[in-house]
Amino acid sequence: MEEVTNVMEYEAIAKKKLPKMVFDYYASGAEDQWTLAENRNAFSRILFRPRILIDVSKIDMSTTVLGFKISMPIMIAPTAMQKMAHPEGEYATARAASAAGTIMTLSSWATSSVEEVASTGPGIRFFQLYVYKDRNVVAQLVRRAERAGFKAIALTVDTPRLGRREADIKNRFVLPPFLTLKNFEGLDLGKMDQASDSGLASYVAGQIDRTLSWKDVQWLQTITSLPILVKGVLTAEDARLAVQAGAAGIIVSNHGARQLDYVPSTIMALEEVVKAAQGRIPVFLDGGVRRGTDVFKALALGASGIFIGRPVVFSLAAEGETGIKKVLQMLRDEFELTMALSGCRSLKEITRNHIVTEWDAPRAALPAPRL
């Protein structure tokens, strides 16, 4: 295999390796997939204003997230059913994140349980939560995540129903027979039946609570002491409500463009959410990050960090744990280089003035310098 030099190259390798149903499940977006493309394209419309002649011999990329020190503002987003990509699945992801000194978020719909992931060794881990109709199941799951040493709950709020992913409908997507949703195994909720369309869509319709509302965010705080991140916020209005509801942070996310098509890219929605949060809680971003330059742009627009999703499953499919380690290292190296070439030595030196976007007011024309 020729050398992989960037994160995007893993997608083509994964496509060759994986069964069509599995690759399509990971790769596709909702309906026309306009937002899927826009999540990437929007980054390309943000340009740099690099500052020069700054001593960049020492660069510090470390940061803290909810009080936990991590090596860089690049973390792992929750992605479901990782054993479809590779036999080691979430174990490999947990080990790679830990080795890189960063945070892994485990999906509710993982093919490894919270206890199994905890058994891979130390590391800072968050647990992504879907709220099931049966609240006892939810309370039990949150308790198990706490006991297994998980440090925060990322509550997904953009999925009262599953988005229309046409590839999954065509492929009649279903979890392969040798796998189960491990966190629900003993509860008879780990099975996903073959359906006339997407097996996952049918599963969600049967199990996930469509009545989920802000009062449930408050209810969650009564059953756990873990900080709650609200994942799936795209507007200032909802950012303000998240702050009021006592959220510990916000993840600006459009679910990898898998839910409502024609929502803006997350990088375009970010600044509105950051302004509404007024610095009271940290704002993170996921969706479309494939380069260190993307990470820098998100931080310049006010994000406290970013999460990557698809690059993890594609590199996992391609090279297992080694692939994920490589993805994290490539993004880290590119981000460090972007900081150096922009004249930033620490994350706090990255400012809004380091980028220019299409919605910025034209800069006041300065008188021409006289020679």
mmCIF file of C-alpha atoms in Angstrom:
data_model
loop_
_atom_site.group_PDB
_atom_site.id
_atom_site.type_symbol
_atom_site.label_atom_id
_atom_site.label_comp_id
_atom_site.label_asym_id
_atom_site.label_seq_id
_atom_site.Cartn_x
_atom_site.Cartn_y
_atom_site.Cartn_z
ATOM 1 C CA MET A 1 0.000 0.000 0.000
ATOM 2 C CA GLU A 2 1.476 3.351 -0.922
ATOM 3 C CA GLU A 3 1.998 5.764 1.908
ATOM 4 C CA VAL A 4 -1.037 7.618 3.209
ATOM 5 C CA THR A 5 -0.169 11.306 3.460
ATOM 6 C CA ASN A 6 -3.505 12.807 4.474
ATOM 7 C CA VAL A 7 -6.722 11.903 6.277
ATOM 8 C CA MET A 8 -8.911 11.901 3.146
ATOM 9 C CA GLU A 9 -6.978 9.040 1.537
ATOM 10 C CA TYR A 10 -8.344 6.522 4.017
ATOM 11 C CA GLU A 11 -11.850 6.789 2.575
ATOM 12 C CA ALA A 12 -10.872 5.163 -0.734
ATOM 13 C CA ILE A 13 -8.975 2.404 1.081
ATOM 14 C CA ALA A 14 -11.983 1.732 3.332
ATOM 15 C CA LYS A 15 -14.260 1.613 0.294
ATOM 16 C CA LYS A 16 -12.137 -1.167 -1.235
ATOM 17 C CA LYS A 17 -12.007 -3.143 2.007
ATOM 18 C CA LEU A 18 -15.533 -2.933 3.374
ATOM 19 C CA PRO A 19 -18.765 -4.603 2.249
ATOM 20 C CA LYS A 20 -20.890 -2.104 0.306
ATOM 21 C CA MET A 21 -23.620 -1.983 2.962
ATOM 22 C CA VAL A 22 -21.094 -1.104 5.669
ATOM 23 C CA PHE A 23 -19.131 1.470 3.664
ATOM 24 C CA ASP A 24 -22.327 3.168 2.482
ATOM 25 C CA TYR A 25 -23.628 3.313 6.066
ATOM 26 C CA TYR A 26 -20.499 5.157 7.239
ATOM 27 C CA ALA A 27 -20.035 7.357 4.197
ATOM 28 C CA SER A 28 -23.505 8.536 3.276
ATOM 29 C CA GLY A 29 -25.534 11.562 4.345
ATOM 30 C CA ALA A 30 -29.216 12.412 4.292
ATOM 31 C CA GLU A 31 -31.277 12.759 1.109
ATOM 32 C CA ASP A 32 -29.496 14.912 -1.545
ATOM 33 C CA GLN A 33 -26.325 14.929 0.575
ATOM 34 C CA TRP A 34 -25.998 18.683 0.026
ATOM 35 C CA THR A 35 -24.976 19.296 3.641
ATOM 36 C CA LEU A 36 -22.545 16.367 3.434
ATOM 37 C CA ALA A 37 -20.588 18.152 0.687
ATOM 38 C CA GLU A 38 -21.091 21.565 2.305
ATOM 39 C CA ASN A 39 -19.535 20.381 5.599
ATOM 40 C CA ARG A 40 -16.287 20.103 3.613
ATOM 41 C CA ASN A 41 -16.746 22.893 1.078
ATOM 42 C CA ALA A 42 -17.492 25.600 3.631
ATOM 43 C CA PHE A 43 -13.998 25.264 5.126
ATOM 44 C CA SER A 44 -12.512 26.119 1.728
ATOM 45 C CA ARG A 45 -14.227 29.524 1.779
ATOM 46 C CA ILE A 46 -12.362 30.631 4.894
ATOM 47 C CA LEU A 47 -8.909 32.064 4.257
ATOM 48 C CA PHE A 48 -5.942 32.823 6.493
ATOM 49 C CA ARG A 49 -4.375 36.151 7.479
ATOM 50 C CA PRO A 50 -1.038 34.802 8.682
ATOM 51 C CA ARG A 51 1.209 36.919 10.899
ATOM 52 C CA ILE A 52 4.926 36.695 10.155
ATOM 53 C CA LEU A 53 8.233 37.156 11.943
ATOM 54 C CA ILE A 54 7.042 35.686 15.206
ATOM 55 C CA ASP A 55 9.314 33.217 17.010
ATOM 56 C CA VAL A 56 7.438 29.940 16.517
ATOM 57 C CA SER A 57 10.223 27.606 17.678
ATOM 58 C CA LYS A 58 7.998 26.382 20.510
ATOM 59 C CA ILE A 59 4.343 25.556 19.925
ATOM 60 C CA ASP A 60 1.942 24.394 22.620
ATOM 61 C CA MET A 61 -1.225 22.703 21.361
ATOM 62 C CA SER A 62 -2.419 21.415 24.726
ATOM 63 C CA THR A 63 -5.753 22.459 26.183
ATOM 64 C CA THR A 64 -8.313 21.508 28.786
ATOM 65 C CA VAL A 65 -11.811 20.219 28.068
ATOM 66 C CA LEU A 66 -14.241 20.271 31.014
ATOM 67 C CA GLY A 67 -11.166 20.463 33.239
ATOM 68 C CA PHE A 68 -9.372 17.499 31.637
ATOM 69 C CA LYS A 69 -5.955 18.196 30.146
ATOM 70 C CA ILE A 70 -5.499 16.866 26.623
ATOM 71 C CA SER A 71 -2.594 17.071 24.189
ATOM 72 C CA MET A 72 -4.472 18.883 21.416
ATOM 73 C CA PRO A 73 -7.962 20.235 20.654
ATOM 74 C CA ILE A 74 -8.665 17.269 18.330
ATOM 75 C CA MET A 75 -10.954 14.600 19.802
ATOM 76 C CA ILE A 76 -12.905 11.555 18.635
ATOM 77 C CA ALA A 77 -16.617 11.889 17.911
ATOM 78 C CA PRO A 78 -19.077 9.086 18.638
ATOM 79 C CA THR A 79 -19.580 6.793 15.644
ATOM 80 C CA ALA A 80 -21.795 3.730 15.862
ATOM 81 C CA MET A 81 -20.973 0.064 15.328
ATOM 82 C CA GLN A 82 -17.220 0.255 14.821
ATOM 83 C CA LYS A 83 -16.730 -3.519 14.728
ATOM 84 C CA MET A 84 -18.340 -3.414 11.281
ATOM 85 C CA ALA A 85 -15.159 -1.584 10.234
ATOM 86 C CA HIS A 86 -12.624 -3.765 12.032
ATOM 87 C CA PRO A 87 -12.786 -6.717 14.466
ATOM 88 C CA GLU A 88 -11.221 -4.615 17.257
ATOM 89 C CA GLY A 89 -13.744 -1.827 16.747
ATOM 90 C CA GLU A 90 -14.073 0.515 19.705
ATOM 91 C CA TYR A 91 -11.178 -1.145 21.559
ATOM 92 C CA ALA A 92 -8.774 0.066 18.870
ATOM 93 C CA THR A 93 -10.310 3.550 18.913
ATOM 94 C CA ALA A 94 -10.020 3.788 22.702
ATOM 95 C CA ARG A 95 -6.364 2.743 22.657
ATOM 96 C CA ALA A 96 -5.491 5.132 19.812
ATOM 97 C CA ALA A 97 -7.167 8.087 21.558
ATOM 98 C CA SER A 98 -5.433 7.279 24.820
ATOM 99 C CA ALA A 99 -2.030 6.970 23.127
ATOM 100 C CA ALA A 100 -2.561 10.379 21.486
ATOM 101 C CA GLY A 101 -3.523 11.940 24.820
ATOM 102 C CA THR A 102 -6.988 12.915 23.691
ATOM 103 C CA ILE A 103 -10.659 12.173 24.361
ATOM 104 C CA MET A 104 -12.742 9.413 22.801
ATOM 105 C CA THR A 105 -16.535 9.608 22.754
ATOM 106 C CA LEU A 106 -18.216 6.205 22.783
ATOM 107 C CA SER A 107 -21.504 5.846 20.912
ATOM 108 C CA SER A 108 -24.610 4.469 22.635
ATOM 109 C CA TRP A 109 -24.786 2.176 19.600
ATOM 110 C CA ALA A 110 -21.273 0.825 20.025
ATOM 111 C CA THR A 111 -20.458 -2.788 19.275
ATOM 112 C CA SER A 112 -18.407 -2.785 22.517
ATOM 113 C CA SER A 113 -19.848 -1.951 25.940
ATOM 114 C CA VAL A 114 -18.787 0.878 28.256
ATOM 115 C CA GLU A 115 -17.184 -1.747 30.509
ATOM 116 C CA GLU A 116 -15.250 -3.317 27.614
ATOM 117 C CA VAL A 117 -13.934 0.074 26.490
ATOM 118 C CA ALA A 118 -12.922 0.930 30.067
ATOM 119 C CA SER A 119 -10.982 -2.357 30.203
ATOM 120 C CA THR A 120 -8.598 -1.165 27.447
ATOM 121 C CA GLY A 121 -6.754 0.945 30.028
ATOM 122 C CA PRO A 122 -6.656 4.547 31.188
ATOM 123 C CA GLY A 123 -7.944 7.431 29.100
ATOM 124 C CA ILE A 124 -10.445 10.262 29.177
ATOM 125 C CA ARG A 125 -13.716 9.073 27.662
ATOM 126 C CA PHE A 126 -17.105 10.636 27.102
ATOM 127 C CA PHE A 127 -20.323 8.700 26.526
ATOM 128 C CA GLN A 128 -22.770 9.700 23.786
ATOM 129 C CA LEU A 129 -26.343 9.115 24.831
ATOM 130 C CA TYR A 130 -29.518 8.436 22.897
ATOM 131 C CA VAL A 131 -32.602 8.700 25.093
ATOM 132 C CA TYR A 132 -34.712 5.550 24.821
ATOM 133 C CA LYS A 133 -38.450 5.491 25.503
ATOM 134 C CA ASP A 134 -37.751 3.368 28.570
ATOM 135 C CA ARG A 135 -36.115 5.813 30.988
ATOM 136 C CA ASN A 136 -34.973 3.004 33.283
ATOM 137 C CA VAL A 137 -32.754 1.842 30.426
ATOM 138 C CA VAL A 138 -31.339 5.373 30.138
ATOM 139 C CA ALA A 139 -30.712 5.710 33.887
ATOM 140 C CA GLN A 140 -29.041 2.291 33.977
ATOM 141 C CA LEU A 141 -26.814 3.130 31.013
ATOM 142 C CA VAL A 142 -25.731 6.469 32.468
ATOM 143 C CA ARG A 143 -24.893 4.756 35.777
ATOM 144 C CA ARG A 144 -22.851 2.120 33.964
ATOM 145 C CA ALA A 145 -20.932 4.803 32.047
ATOM 146 C CA GLU A 146 -20.209 6.623 35.337
ATOM 147 C CA ARG A 147 -19.048 3.421 37.014
ATOM 148 C CA ALA A 148 -16.824 2.611 34.029
ATOM 149 C CA GLY A 149 -15.058 5.961 34.557
ATOM 150 C CA PHE A 150 -16.557 7.964 31.704
ATOM 151 C CA LYS A 151 -16.234 11.687 32.376
ATOM 152 C CA ALA A 152 -19.124 13.354 30.506
ATOM 153 C CA ILE A 153 -22.359 12.637 28.662
ATOM 154 C CA ALA A 154 -22.738 13.901 25.096
ATOM 155 C CA LEU A 155 -26.500 14.030 24.675
ATOM 156 C CA THR A 156 -27.499 13.765 21.000
ATOM 157 C CA VAL A 157 -30.482 16.066 20.470
ATOM 158 C CA ASP A 158 -30.922 16.098 16.674
ATOM 159 C CA THR A 159 -32.353 12.591 16.313
ATOM 160 C CA PRO A 160 -36.006 12.357 17.411
ATOM 161 C CA ARG A 161 -36.281 10.360 14.179
ATOM 162 C CA LEU A 162 -33.533 9.013 11.956
ATOM 163 C CA GLY A 163 -32.694 11.088 8.866
ATOM 164 C CA ARG A 164 -33.479 9.621 5.469
ATOM 165 C CA ARG A 165 -30.262 7.973 4.313
ATOM 166 C CA GLU A 166 -31.116 6.551 0.925
ATOM 167 C CA ALA A 167 -28.085 4.279 0.680
ATOM 168 C CA ASP A 168 -29.243 2.484 3.837
ATOM 169 C CA ILE A 169 -32.763 2.124 2.417
ATOM 170 C CA LYS A 170 -31.415 0.673 -0.861
ATOM 171 C CA ASN A 171 -29.048 -1.665 0.980
ATOM 172 C CA ARG A 172 -31.680 -2.629 3.607
ATOM 173 C CA PHE A 173 -29.045 -1.781 6.191
ATOM 174 C CA VAL A 174 -28.918 -4.021 9.258
ATOM 175 C CA LEU A 175 -26.228 -4.780 11.856
ATOM 176 C CA PRO A 176 -24.294 -7.870 10.661
ATOM 177 C CA PRO A 177 -25.487 -11.043 12.456
ATOM 178 C CA PHE A 178 -22.270 -11.597 14.447
ATOM 179 C CA LEU A 179 -22.522 -8.140 16.096
ATOM 180 C CA THR A 180 -24.834 -6.567 18.683
ATOM 181 C CA LEU A 181 -25.311 -3.144 20.229
ATOM 182 C CA LYS A 182 -23.356 -4.209 23.306
ATOM 183 C CA ASN A 183 -24.635 -1.553 25.707
ATOM 184 C CA PHE A 184 -28.178 -2.923 25.309
ATOM 185 C CA GLU A 185 -27.395 -6.613 24.963
ATOM 186 C CA GLY A 186 -29.050 -7.887 28.140
ATOM 187 C CA LEU A 187 -32.088 -5.654 27.651
ATOM 188 C CA ASP A 188 -33.380 -7.211 24.414
ATOM 189 C CA LEU A 189 -32.591 -3.869 22.781
ATOM 190 C CA GLY A 190 -29.330 -4.972 21.183
ATOM 191 C CA LYS A 191 -31.020 -6.510 18.164
ATOM 192 C CA MET A 192 -31.759 -4.732 14.929
ATOM 193 C CA ASP A 193 -34.174 -6.589 12.709
ATOM 194 C CA GLN A 194 -34.180 -6.747 8.941
ATOM 195 C CA ALA A 195 -36.741 -4.209 7.720
ATOM 196 C CA SER A 196 -38.289 -3.267 4.403
ATOM 197 C CA ASP A 197 -36.107 -0.127 4.445
ATOM 198 C CA SER A 198 -33.243 0.724 6.823
ATOM 199 C CA GLY A 199 -33.124 -1.602 9.818
ATOM 200 C CA LEU A 200 -31.607 1.229 11.854
ATOM 201 C CA ALA A 201 -34.432 3.631 10.963
ATOM 202 C CA SER A 202 -36.970 1.029 12.117
ATOM 203 C CA TYR A 203 -34.985 0.437 15.314
ATOM 204 C CA VAL A 204 -34.911 4.181 16.079
ATOM 205 C CA ALA A 205 -38.653 4.503 15.385
ATOM 206 C CA GLY A 206 -39.318 1.723 17.872
ATOM 207 C CA GLN A 207 -36.873 2.628 20.641
ATOM 208 C CA ILE A 208 -35.817 6.293 20.636
ATOM 209 C CA ASP A 209 -38.002 8.849 22.440
ATOM 210 C CA ARG A 210 -39.445 11.493 20.116
ATOM 211 C CA THR A 211 -40.810 13.481 23.071
ATOM 212 C CA LEU A 212 -37.258 14.449 24.126
ATOM 213 C CA SER A 213 -37.218 18.120 25.170
ATOM 214 C CA TRP A 214 -35.302 20.606 27.316
ATOM 215 C CA LYS A 215 -36.971 19.258 30.460
ATOM 216 C CA ASP A 216 -35.196 15.958 29.808
ATOM 217 C CA VAL A 217 -31.843 17.737 29.822
ATOM 218 C CA GLN A 218 -32.779 18.858 33.334
ATOM 219 C CA TRP A 219 -33.972 15.344 34.242
ATOM 220 C CA LEU A 220 -30.586 13.936 33.171
ATOM 221 C CA GLN A 221 -28.882 16.304 35.604
ATOM 222 C CA THR A 222 -30.947 14.804 38.433
ATOM 223 C CA ILE A 223 -29.723 11.265 37.672
ATOM 224 C CA THR A 224 -26.020 11.975 37.084
ATOM 225 C CA SER A 225 -23.290 14.249 38.353
ATOM 226 C CA LEU A 226 -21.475 14.019 35.009
ATOM 227 C CA PRO A 227 -21.325 17.191 32.895
ATOM 228 C CA ILE A 228 -23.725 17.147 29.951
ATOM 229 C CA LEU A 229 -22.721 18.300 26.481
ATOM 230 C CA VAL A 230 -25.634 19.068 24.167
ATOM 231 C CA LYS A 231 -24.702 17.667 20.751
ATOM 232 C CA GLY A 232 -26.600 18.881 17.685
ATOM 233 C CA VAL A 233 -27.011 22.634 18.251
ATOM 234 C CA LEU A 234 -26.968 24.803 15.097
ATOM 235 C CA THR A 235 -28.633 28.095 16.163
ATOM 236 C CA ALA A 236 -28.124 30.978 18.587
ATOM 237 C CA GLU A 237 -31.609 30.390 20.027
ATOM 238 C CA ASP A 238 -30.802 26.815 21.010
ATOM 239 C CA ALA A 239 -27.369 27.811 22.278
ATOM 240 C CA ARG A 240 -29.015 30.229 24.725
ATOM 241 C CA LEU A 241 -31.488 27.546 25.830
ATOM 242 C CA ALA A 242 -28.618 25.077 26.359
ATOM 243 C CA VAL A 243 -26.893 27.561 28.666
ATOM 244 C CA GLN A 244 -30.169 28.126 30.569
ATOM 245 C CA ALA A 245 -30.750 24.373 30.871
ATOM 246 C CA GLY A 246 -27.421 23.949 32.650
ATOM 247 C CA ALA A 247 -25.470 22.238 29.871
ATOM 248 C CA ALA A 248 -21.715 22.042 30.516
ATOM 249 C CA GLY A 249 -20.963 22.597 26.837
ATOM 250 C CA ILE A 250 -22.323 22.566 23.309
ATOM 251 C CA ILE A 251 -21.278 20.519 20.306
ATOM 252 C CA VAL A 252 -22.191 22.289 17.085
ATOM 253 C CA SER A 253 -23.076 19.294 14.938
ATOM 254 C CA ASN A 254 -25.361 18.348 12.076
ATOM 255 C CA HIS A 255 -24.807 14.652 12.784
ATOM 256 C CA GLY A 256 -22.303 14.338 9.960
ATOM 257 C CA ALA A 257 -24.995 15.649 7.572
ATOM 258 C CA ARG A 258 -27.000 12.476 8.257
ATOM 259 C CA GLN A 259 -30.175 14.030 9.703
ATOM 260 C CA LEU A 260 -31.741 17.148 8.138
ATOM 261 C CA ASP A 261 -30.322 17.970 4.711
ATOM 262 C CA TYR A 262 -29.836 21.672 3.810
ATOM 263 C CA VAL A 263 -28.838 22.717 7.272
ATOM 264 C CA PRO A 264 -25.667 24.811 7.112
ATOM 265 C CA SER A 265 -22.251 23.280 7.502
ATOM 266 C CA THR A 266 -21.154 23.253 11.124
ATOM 267 C CA ILE A 267 -18.284 25.682 10.455
ATOM 268 C CA MET A 268 -20.868 28.187 9.109
ATOM 269 C CA ALA A 269 -23.176 27.726 12.120
ATOM 270 C CA LEU A 270 -20.328 27.906 14.628
ATOM 271 C CA GLU A 271 -19.864 31.644 15.076
ATOM 272 C CA GLU A 272 -23.562 32.294 15.729
ATOM 273 C CA VAL A 273 -23.556 29.650 18.472
ATOM 274 C CA VAL A 274 -20.289 30.903 19.997
ATOM 275 C CA LYS A 275 -21.630 34.476 20.197
ATOM 276 C CA ALA A 276 -24.874 33.303 21.827
ATOM 277 C CA ALA A 277 -22.996 31.220 24.430
ATOM 278 C CA GLN A 278 -21.137 34.422 25.460
ATOM 279 C CA GLY A 279 -18.221 32.449 26.864
ATOM 280 C CA ARG A 280 -20.382 30.916 29.591
ATOM 281 C CA ILE A 281 -19.840 27.368 28.344
ATOM 282 C CA PRO A 282 -17.381 25.942 25.818
ATOM 283 C CA VAL A 283 -18.524 25.304 22.254
ATOM 284 C CA PHE A 284 -17.107 22.423 20.216
ATOM 285 C CA LEU A 285 -17.562 21.440 16.571
ATOM 286 C CA ASP A 286 -17.817 18.247 14.591
ATOM 287 C CA GLY A 287 -18.463 17.712 10.893
ATOM 288 C CA GLY A 288 -16.150 17.908 7.911
ATOM 289 C CA VAL A 289 -12.806 18.327 9.688
ATOM 290 C CA ARG A 290 -10.173 16.616 7.532
ATOM 291 C CA ARG A 291 -7.134 18.928 7.791
ATOM 292 C CA GLY A 292 -5.150 20.751 10.444
ATOM 293 C CA THR A 293 -6.167 23.953 8.666
ATOM 294 C CA ASP A 294 -9.823 23.077 9.413
ATOM 295 C CA VAL A 295 -9.002 22.730 13.112
ATOM 296 C CA PHE A 296 -7.351 26.166 13.129
ATOM 297 C CA LYS A 297 -10.344 27.755 11.357
ATOM 298 C CA ALA A 298 -12.768 26.295 13.915
ATOM 299 C CA LEU A 299 -10.683 27.614 16.816
ATOM 300 C CA ALA A 300 -10.369 31.037 15.144
ATOM 301 C CA LEU A 301 -14.189 31.154 15.007
ATOM 302 C CA GLY A 302 -14.409 30.426 18.719
ATOM 303 C CA ALA A 303 -14.527 26.641 19.082
ATOM 304 C CA SER A 304 -12.751 25.167 22.111
ATOM 305 C CA GLY A 305 -11.993 21.987 20.189
ATOM 306 C CA ILE A 306 -13.198 19.713 17.413
ATOM 307 C CA PHE A 307 -14.308 16.087 17.064
ATOM 308 C CA ILE A 308 -13.640 13.803 14.096
ATOM 309 C CA GLY A 309 -15.996 10.991 13.078
ATOM 310 C CA ARG A 310 -15.713 9.436 9.630
ATOM 311 C CA PRO A 311 -11.893 9.666 9.456
ATOM 312 C CA VAL A 312 -11.833 7.371 12.493
ATOM 313 C CA VAL A 313 -13.992 4.609 10.979
ATOM 314 C CA PHE A 314 -12.302 4.822 7.575
ATOM 315 C CA SER A 315 -8.780 4.614 9.026
ATOM 316 C CA LEU A 316 -9.959 1.868 11.403
ATOM 317 C CA ALA A 317 -11.216 -0.139 8.429
ATOM 318 C CA ALA A 318 -7.972 0.451 6.557
ATOM 319 C CA GLU A 319 -5.362 -0.186 9.246
ATOM 320 C CA GLY A 320 -7.019 -0.786 12.588
ATOM 321 C CA GLU A 321 -5.589 0.997 15.620
ATOM 322 C CA THR A 322 -2.507 2.042 13.624
ATOM 323 C CA GLY A 323 -4.736 3.851 11.124
ATOM 324 C CA ILE A 324 -6.508 5.892 13.802
ATOM 325 C CA LYS A 325 -3.178 6.761 15.435
ATOM 326 C CA LYS A 326 -1.946 7.947 12.046
ATOM 327 C CA VAL A 327 -5.046 10.097 11.479
ATOM 328 C CA LEU A 328 -4.618 11.761 14.871
ATOM 329 C CA GLN A 329 -0.903 12.297 14.210
ATOM 330 C CA MET A 330 -1.438 13.745 10.709
ATOM 331 C CA LEU A 331 -4.084 16.177 11.972
ATOM 332 C CA ARG A 332 -1.830 17.115 14.886
ATOM 333 C CA ASP A 333 1.161 17.744 12.607
ATOM 334 C CA GLU A 334 -0.897 19.765 10.110
ATOM 335 C CA PHE A 335 -2.465 21.815 12.901
ATOM 336 C CA GLU A 336 0.934 22.539 14.436
ATOM 337 C CA LEU A 337 2.251 23.658 11.053
ATOM 338 C CA THR A 338 -0.808 25.875 10.495
ATOM 339 C CA MET A 339 -0.230 27.510 13.887
ATOM 340 C CA ALA A 340 3.447 28.092 13.127
ATOM 341 C CA LEU A 341 2.807 29.569 9.694
ATOM 342 C CA SER A 342 0.037 31.789 11.119
ATOM 343 C CA GLY A 343 2.276 33.043 13.908
ATOM 344 C CA CYS A 344 0.484 31.367 16.834
ATOM 345 C CA ARG A 345 2.420 29.662 19.630
ATOM 346 C CA SER A 346 -0.505 28.596 21.803
ATOM 347 C CA LEU A 347 -4.218 28.099 21.323
ATOM 348 C CA LYS A 348 -5.002 31.375 23.082
ATOM 349 C CA GLU A 349 -3.017 33.228 20.397
ATOM 350 C CA ILE A 350 -5.395 31.992 17.659
ATOM 351 C CA THR A 351 -7.804 34.883 17.056
ATOM 352 C CA ARG A 352 -10.626 35.878 14.746
ATOM 353 C CA ASN A 353 -8.137 38.198 13.033
ATOM 354 C CA HIS A 354 -6.185 35.195 11.759
ATOM 355 C CA ILE A 355 -8.943 34.347 9.283
ATOM 356 C CA VAL A 356 -11.203 36.119 6.817
ATOM 357 C CA THR A 357 -14.640 34.826 5.843
ATOM 358 C CA GLU A 358 -17.031 35.821 3.069
ATOM 359 C CA TRP A 359 -19.357 37.467 5.584
ATOM 360 C CA ASP A 360 -16.709 39.756 7.065
ATOM 361 C CA ALA A 361 -17.074 43.466 6.390
ATOM 362 C CA PRO A 362 -14.417 44.598 3.925
ATOM 363 C CA ARG A 363 -11.434 45.910 5.855
ATOM 364 C CA ALA A 364 -11.236 49.684 5.878
ATOM 365 C CA ALA A 365 -8.943 50.766 3.062
ATOM 366 C CA LEU A 366 -5.784 52.082 4.638
ATOM 367 C CA PRO A 367 -3.853 54.954 2.998
ATOM 368 C CA ALA A 368 -1.168 53.519 0.742
ATOM 369 C CA PRO A 369 2.203 53.392 2.474
ATOM 370 C CA ARG A 370 4.639 56.006 1.124
ATOM 371 C CA LEU A 371 8.026 54.686 0.208
#
